[in-house]
Amino acid sequence: MSIADAIKNKVKSIVNDGVTVTSTQGPYTTGSPFITPIAPPYAVSVTPATQTDGGKVGTSVSYNVTVKNLGFNSDGYTMSATSAWTATLFDSTCTTAQTTTPVIAAGGSVWDLKTDANLPQNYMKAFRTIVWFTGNSYPGPILPYEARLEAYLDNGGRLFLNGQDLLDQAAGTTTFVRDYLHVTWDGTETQNDKPTTQVHGVATSPVTGTTQPPAVGAVTLNHSVLGLPPFEDRITPNGGAVAAFTDDTGAPDALSFSNATYKVVFMAFAFEEYGVAADQSDLLKRVISFFGP
């Protein structure tokens, strides 16, 4: 039976019963048994299990939870709340009501910077891949984290970063944006807030092109998801970066970059707006495939 077949048959671990090594000269050694647990195809956890809070009549109370994908497949989740009181579920920005999560990569978890802005450097380095959503946060939502992101990428990380207006004004002219995201941005209205209804995959892109067939065509942006106006930013890839998407006029608004140390996929529009759930799942799988093991 192959490992793939074993996983399909719900085998939960692989056990190495120990290794014995001998030599013709007499010396030998043995190794202890080693158990390798196997994640299930689909599993999820939500923490904390319980929370206690309160408020005066007529006020609202916010509860923050973390959703973690415990399976080995990327997955998204439907959310619901049962309460004697009116309960509404919001995205990580706490501004947009939603009933489903974004697609979460295998082993990934969701860190809400509005809940805890202190994202530890070593915590970041513990993950091979980081998917970072900024939604419609501006101006400069990643400015406080750029030094940590540089260190993360210098450590061999993979970063999928996306959002609307995260380059707005001078935020797009930093060293991190230029030398790590590989975006040239002049901070003027030449590239800022251009009317965009669809994004179009680029045939030569290792993410959206023919290297991962079939190539991505035109995908409509659903600006109502985040309540955003139909405007997105344009970017100029530099330093060997390759355009991944273009806007209605054919100008780049997303890219990928790869060198011997790190890989980046950057989109100057919000992933949450990208098509429908099937489109988002396909795109995330393409990004993870580009990042590799």
CSV table of C-alpha atoms in Angstrom, one decimal:
chain,number,residue,atom,x,y,z
A,1,MET,CA,0.0,0.0,0.0
A,2,SER,CA,1.3,3.4,-0.9
A,3,ILE,CA,1.5,6.3,1.5
A,4,ALA,CA,-1.2,8.1,-0.5
A,5,ASP,CA,-3.5,5.1,-0.2
A,6,ALA,CA,-2.8,4.8,3.5
A,7,ILE,CA,-3.8,8.4,4.0
A,8,LYS,CA,-7.0,7.8,2.1
A,9,ASN,CA,-7.7,4.9,4.3
A,10,LYS,CA,-7.5,7.1,7.4
A,11,VAL,CA,-4.1,5.9,8.7
A,12,LYS,CA,-3.3,8.4,11.4
A,13,SER,CA,0.5,7.8,11.7
A,14,ILE,CA,3.5,6.1,10.2
A,15,VAL,CA,5.7,4.1,12.7
A,16,ASN,CA,9.4,3.4,12.1
A,17,ASP,CA,10.0,0.4,14.4
A,18,GLY,CA,13.7,1.3,14.8
A,19,VAL,CA,16.8,1.1,12.8
A,20,THR,CA,19.7,-1.4,13.3
A,21,VAL,CA,23.1,-0.7,11.6
A,22,THR,CA,25.9,-3.3,11.7
A,23,SER,CA,29.3,-3.5,10.2
A,24,THR,CA,31.7,-6.3,9.2
A,25,GLN,CA,34.1,-5.0,11.8
A,26,GLY,CA,31.7,-5.6,14.7
A,27,PRO,CA,30.4,-2.2,15.9
A,28,TYR,CA,26.7,-1.7,15.6
A,29,THR,CA,24.0,0.8,16.7
A,30,THR,CA,20.2,0.9,17.0
A,31,GLY,CA,17.7,3.6,16.7
A,32,SER,CA,14.6,4.1,18.8
A,33,PRO,CA,11.1,3.7,17.2
A,34,PHE,CA,9.9,7.0,15.6
A,35,ILE,CA,6.2,7.9,15.1
A,36,THR,CA,5.3,10.4,12.3
A,37,PRO,CA,1.7,11.6,12.8
A,38,ILE,CA,-0.4,12.3,9.6
A,39,ALA,CA,-2.8,15.2,9.5
A,40,PRO,CA,-6.3,14.3,8.3
A,41,PRO,CA,-7.4,15.7,4.9
A,42,TYR,CA,-9.8,18.1,6.5
A,43,ALA,CA,-9.9,19.3,10.1
A,44,VAL,CA,-10.3,22.6,11.9
A,45,SER,CA,-10.0,24.2,15.3
A,46,VAL,CA,-11.4,27.4,16.8
A,47,THR,CA,-9.9,29.0,19.9
A,48,PRO,CA,-10.5,30.0,22.6
A,49,ALA,CA,-13.1,27.4,23.5
A,50,THR,CA,-14.9,29.9,25.8
A,51,GLN,CA,-14.9,33.6,26.5
A,52,THR,CA,-16.6,35.7,29.1
A,53,ASP,CA,-17.5,39.4,28.7
A,54,GLY,CA,-20.4,41.8,29.3
A,55,GLY,CA,-21.9,45.2,28.6
A,56,LYS,CA,-24.7,47.6,29.4
A,57,VAL,CA,-28.1,47.2,27.8
A,58,GLY,CA,-28.0,48.7,24.3
A,59,THR,CA,-24.2,48.2,23.8
A,60,SER,CA,-22.4,45.5,21.9
A,61,VAL,CA,-19.5,43.2,22.9
A,62,SER,CA,-16.8,41.9,20.6
A,63,TYR,CA,-15.4,38.4,20.8
A,64,ASN,CA,-12.3,37.4,18.8
A,65,VAL,CA,-11.6,33.8,17.7
A,66,THR,CA,-8.8,32.2,15.8
A,67,VAL,CA,-9.6,29.6,13.1
A,68,LYS,CA,-6.8,27.1,12.3
A,69,ASN,CA,-6.7,24.6,9.4
A,70,LEU,CA,-5.5,21.3,10.9
A,71,GLY,CA,-5.8,19.3,7.7
A,72,PHE,CA,-3.4,18.8,4.9
A,73,ASN,CA,-5.6,20.4,2.2
A,74,SER,CA,-6.3,24.1,1.9
A,75,ASP,CA,-9.9,24.8,3.0
A,76,GLY,CA,-12.4,27.5,3.8
A,77,TYR,CA,-15.1,27.4,6.5
A,78,THR,CA,-18.7,28.4,7.0
A,79,MET,CA,-19.2,30.3,10.3
A,80,SER,CA,-22.3,30.6,12.4
A,81,ALA,CA,-23.2,31.8,16.0
A,82,THR,CA,-26.0,30.7,18.2
A,83,SER,CA,-27.0,33.1,21.0
A,84,ALA,CA,-30.0,34.4,22.9
A,85,TRP,CA,-28.8,37.8,21.7
A,86,THR,CA,-28.3,39.2,18.2
A,87,ALA,CA,-24.9,37.9,17.0
A,88,THR,CA,-23.1,39.0,13.8
A,89,LEU,CA,-19.9,37.6,12.4
A,90,PHE,CA,-17.2,39.9,11.0
A,91,ASP,CA,-14.0,39.6,9.1
A,92,SER,CA,-10.6,40.2,10.8
A,93,THR,CA,-11.0,44.0,10.3
A,94,CYS,CA,-14.2,43.9,12.4
A,95,THR,CA,-15.9,46.1,9.8
A,96,THR,CA,-17.4,43.7,7.2
A,97,ALA,CA,-20.0,41.1,8.1
A,98,GLN,CA,-19.3,37.7,6.6
A,99,THR,CA,-20.4,34.1,7.0
A,100,THR,CA,-17.3,32.3,5.5
A,101,THR,CA,-13.6,32.5,6.1
A,102,PRO,CA,-11.0,33.2,3.4
A,103,VAL,CA,-9.3,30.0,2.1
A,104,ILE,CA,-6.7,28.9,4.7
A,105,ALA,CA,-3.6,27.0,3.7
A,106,ALA,CA,-2.9,23.6,5.2
A,107,GLY,CA,-1.6,24.0,8.7
A,108,GLY,CA,-2.3,27.7,8.6
A,109,SER,CA,-4.0,29.9,11.2
A,110,VAL,CA,-5.5,33.4,11.1
A,111,TRP,CA,-3.7,36.1,13.1
A,112,ASP,CA,-5.8,39.2,13.6
A,113,LEU,CA,-3.6,42.3,13.9
A,114,LYS,CA,-6.4,44.4,15.2
A,115,THR,CA,-6.7,42.0,18.2
A,116,ASP,CA,-2.9,41.6,18.7
A,117,ALA,CA,-0.7,44.0,16.8
A,118,ASN,CA,2.5,42.4,18.3
A,119,LEU,CA,3.3,39.8,15.7
A,120,PRO,CA,6.4,38.1,17.0
A,121,GLN,CA,9.4,37.7,14.7
A,122,ASN,CA,10.1,34.1,15.7
A,123,TYR,CA,6.4,33.2,15.3
A,124,MET,CA,6.6,34.4,11.7
A,125,LYS,CA,9.8,32.4,11.0
A,126,ALA,CA,8.1,29.3,12.3
A,127,PHE,CA,6.0,29.2,9.1
A,128,ARG,CA,7.3,28.5,5.7
A,129,THR,CA,4.4,30.5,4.1
A,130,ILE,CA,2.5,33.6,5.3
A,131,VAL,CA,-0.7,34.7,3.6
A,132,TRP,CA,-1.3,38.3,4.6
A,133,PHE,CA,-4.7,40.0,4.0
A,134,THR,CA,-4.9,43.8,4.5
A,135,GLY,CA,-8.4,44.2,3.0
A,136,ASN,CA,-9.1,47.9,2.7
A,137,SER,CA,-6.8,49.0,5.5
A,138,TYR,CA,-4.9,52.2,4.8
A,139,PRO,CA,-2.7,54.1,4.8
A,140,GLY,CA,0.4,51.9,5.1
A,141,PRO,CA,-1.0,48.9,7.0
A,142,ILE,CA,2.3,46.9,6.6
A,143,LEU,CA,4.6,49.8,7.5
A,144,PRO,CA,5.0,48.7,11.2
A,145,TYR,CA,5.9,45.1,10.1
A,146,GLU,CA,8.2,45.7,7.1
A,147,ALA,CA,11.5,45.1,9.1
A,148,ARG,CA,10.0,41.8,10.4
A,149,LEU,CA,8.9,40.8,6.9
A,150,GLU,CA,12.3,41.5,5.5
A,151,ALA,CA,13.9,39.3,8.2
A,152,TYR,CA,11.2,36.6,7.5
A,153,LEU,CA,12.0,36.6,3.7
A,154,ASP,CA,15.8,36.7,4.3
A,155,ASN,CA,15.2,33.5,6.4
A,156,GLY,CA,13.8,31.8,3.3
A,157,GLY,CA,10.1,32.6,3.7
A,158,ARG,CA,7.3,32.7,1.2
A,159,LEU,CA,4.9,35.6,1.3
A,160,PHE,CA,1.5,36.1,-0.3
A,161,LEU,CA,0.5,39.7,0.4
A,162,ASN,CA,-2.6,41.4,-1.0
A,163,GLY,CA,-5.0,44.3,-0.3
A,164,GLN,CA,-6.5,47.5,-1.6
A,165,ASP,CA,-4.6,50.8,-1.0
A,166,LEU,CA,-1.8,49.2,1.0
A,167,LEU,CA,0.6,51.1,-1.3
A,168,ASP,CA,-1.3,54.4,-1.0
A,169,GLN,CA,0.8,57.6,-1.1
A,170,ALA,CA,4.3,57.2,0.3
A,171,ALA,CA,3.6,53.6,1.7
A,172,GLY,CA,4.5,52.2,-1.7
A,173,THR,CA,7.9,53.9,-1.9
A,174,THR,CA,9.7,52.1,1.0
A,175,THR,CA,12.7,49.9,0.7
A,176,PHE,CA,10.7,46.9,1.5
A,177,VAL,CA,8.2,47.5,-1.3
A,178,ARG,CA,10.9,48.3,-3.8
A,179,ASP,CA,13.5,45.6,-2.9
A,180,TYR,CA,11.4,42.7,-1.4
A,181,LEU,CA,8.0,43.0,-3.1
A,182,HIS,CA,9.8,44.2,-6.2
A,183,VAL,CA,7.3,47.0,-6.9
A,184,THR,CA,8.2,50.4,-8.3
A,185,TRP,CA,5.7,52.9,-7.1
A,186,ASP,CA,5.9,56.7,-7.6
A,187,GLY,CA,3.2,57.6,-5.1
A,188,THR,CA,1.2,59.7,-7.6
A,189,GLU,CA,-2.2,59.3,-9.1
A,190,THR,CA,-0.6,57.8,-12.2
A,191,GLN,CA,-0.8,54.4,-10.5
A,192,ASN,CA,-3.3,55.0,-7.7
A,193,ASP,CA,-7.0,54.1,-7.7
A,194,LYS,CA,-7.7,53.1,-11.3
A,195,PRO,CA,-11.2,51.9,-12.3
A,196,THR,CA,-11.0,48.1,-12.4
A,197,THR,CA,-13.9,45.6,-12.9
A,198,GLN,CA,-11.8,42.5,-13.8
A,199,VAL,CA,-8.3,41.2,-13.4
A,200,HIS,CA,-6.7,39.2,-16.2
A,201,GLY,CA,-4.2,36.4,-15.7
A,202,VAL,CA,-0.9,36.8,-17.5
A,203,ALA,CA,0.1,33.9,-19.8
A,204,THR,CA,3.8,34.1,-18.9
A,205,SER,CA,3.2,34.2,-15.1
A,206,PRO,CA,4.4,31.1,-13.2
A,207,VAL,CA,1.3,31.6,-11.0
A,208,THR,CA,-1.6,32.4,-13.4
A,209,GLY,CA,-0.1,31.4,-16.7
A,210,THR,CA,0.4,28.3,-18.8
A,211,THR,CA,3.0,26.8,-16.4
A,212,GLN,CA,0.0,25.8,-14.2
A,213,PRO,CA,-2.6,25.0,-16.9
A,214,PRO,CA,-5.2,26.0,-17.6
A,215,ALA,CA,-4.1,29.7,-17.6
A,216,VAL,CA,-6.3,32.1,-15.6
A,217,GLY,CA,-8.5,34.2,-17.8
A,218,ALA,CA,-10.6,37.2,-16.8
A,219,VAL,CA,-11.9,37.2,-13.2
A,220,THR,CA,-14.5,39.7,-12.0
A,221,LEU,CA,-13.8,41.6,-8.8
A,222,ASN,CA,-16.7,41.7,-6.3
A,223,HIS,CA,-16.2,45.0,-4.7
A,224,SER,CA,-19.3,44.6,-2.6
A,225,VAL,CA,-17.6,42.0,-0.4
A,226,LEU,CA,-15.5,44.6,1.4
A,227,GLY,CA,-17.7,47.5,0.5
A,228,LEU,CA,-15.0,49.1,-1.6
A,229,PRO,CA,-15.2,51.4,-4.5
A,230,PRO,CA,-14.3,49.8,-7.9
A,231,PHE,CA,-10.7,51.2,-7.9
A,232,GLU,CA,-7.4,49.3,-7.7
A,233,ASP,CA,-3.8,50.3,-7.9
A,234,ARG,CA,-1.4,49.6,-10.7
A,235,ILE,CA,2.2,48.5,-10.1
A,236,THR,CA,5.5,48.3,-12.0
A,237,PRO,CA,7.3,45.1,-11.4
A,238,ASN,CA,11.1,45.4,-11.0
A,239,GLY,CA,14.2,43.3,-10.4
A,240,GLY,CA,13.0,40.2,-12.3
A,241,ALA,CA,9.5,40.2,-10.9
A,242,VAL,CA,6.8,38.8,-13.3
A,243,ALA,CA,3.3,40.3,-13.8
A,244,ALA,CA,0.6,37.9,-12.6
A,245,PHE,CA,-2.5,39.9,-13.3
A,246,THR,CA,-3.4,43.0,-15.3
A,247,ASP,CA,-6.3,45.4,-15.0
A,248,ASP,CA,-8.9,46.4,-17.5
A,249,THR,CA,-6.4,48.5,-19.5
A,250,GLY,CA,-3.7,45.8,-19.5
A,251,ALA,CA,-1.5,47.4,-16.8
A,252,PRO,CA,0.0,45.1,-14.1
A,253,ASP,CA,-1.7,45.0,-10.7
A,254,ALA,CA,-0.1,41.8,-9.3
A,255,LEU,CA,3.2,40.0,-9.6
A,256,SER,CA,5.4,37.1,-8.5
A,257,PHE,CA,9.0,37.1,-7.6
A,258,SER,CA,11.4,34.3,-6.9
A,259,ASN,CA,15.1,34.1,-6.1
A,260,ALA,CA,17.4,31.6,-4.3
A,261,THR,CA,16.2,32.8,-0.9
A,262,TYR,CA,12.6,33.7,-0.9
A,263,LYS,CA,9.4,33.9,-3.0
A,264,VAL,CA,6.7,36.6,-3.1
A,265,VAL,CA,3.2,36.9,-4.7
A,266,PHE,CA,1.8,40.4,-4.3
A,267,MET,CA,-1.6,41.7,-5.4
A,268,ALA,CA,-2.6,45.3,-5.3
A,269,PHE,CA,-6.2,44.3,-4.9
A,270,ALA,CA,-7.9,42.3,-2.1
A,271,PHE,CA,-8.1,38.5,-2.3
A,272,GLU,CA,-11.5,38.7,-0.7
A,273,GLU,CA,-12.9,40.5,-3.8
A,274,TYR,CA,-11.4,37.9,-6.3
A,275,GLY,CA,-14.3,36.2,-8.1
A,276,VAL,CA,-16.2,33.5,-6.2
A,277,ALA,CA,-15.1,30.9,-3.7
A,278,ALA,CA,-13.9,28.5,-6.5
A,279,ASP,CA,-11.8,31.2,-8.0
A,280,GLN,CA,-10.2,32.0,-4.7
A,281,SER,CA,-9.5,28.3,-3.9
A,282,ASP,CA,-7.9,27.9,-7.4
A,283,LEU,CA,-5.7,31.0,-6.9
A,284,LEU,CA,-4.5,30.0,-3.5
A,285,LYS,CA,-3.6,26.5,-4.7
A,286,ARG,CA,-1.6,28.1,-7.6
A,287,VAL,CA,0.2,30.4,-5.2
A,288,ILE,CA,1.1,27.5,-2.8
A,289,SER,CA,2.3,25.4,-5.8
A,290,PHE,CA,4.5,28.3,-7.0
A,291,PHE,CA,6.0,28.6,-3.5
A,292,GLY,CA,6.8,24.9,-3.5
A,293,PRO,CA,7.7,22.7,-0.6
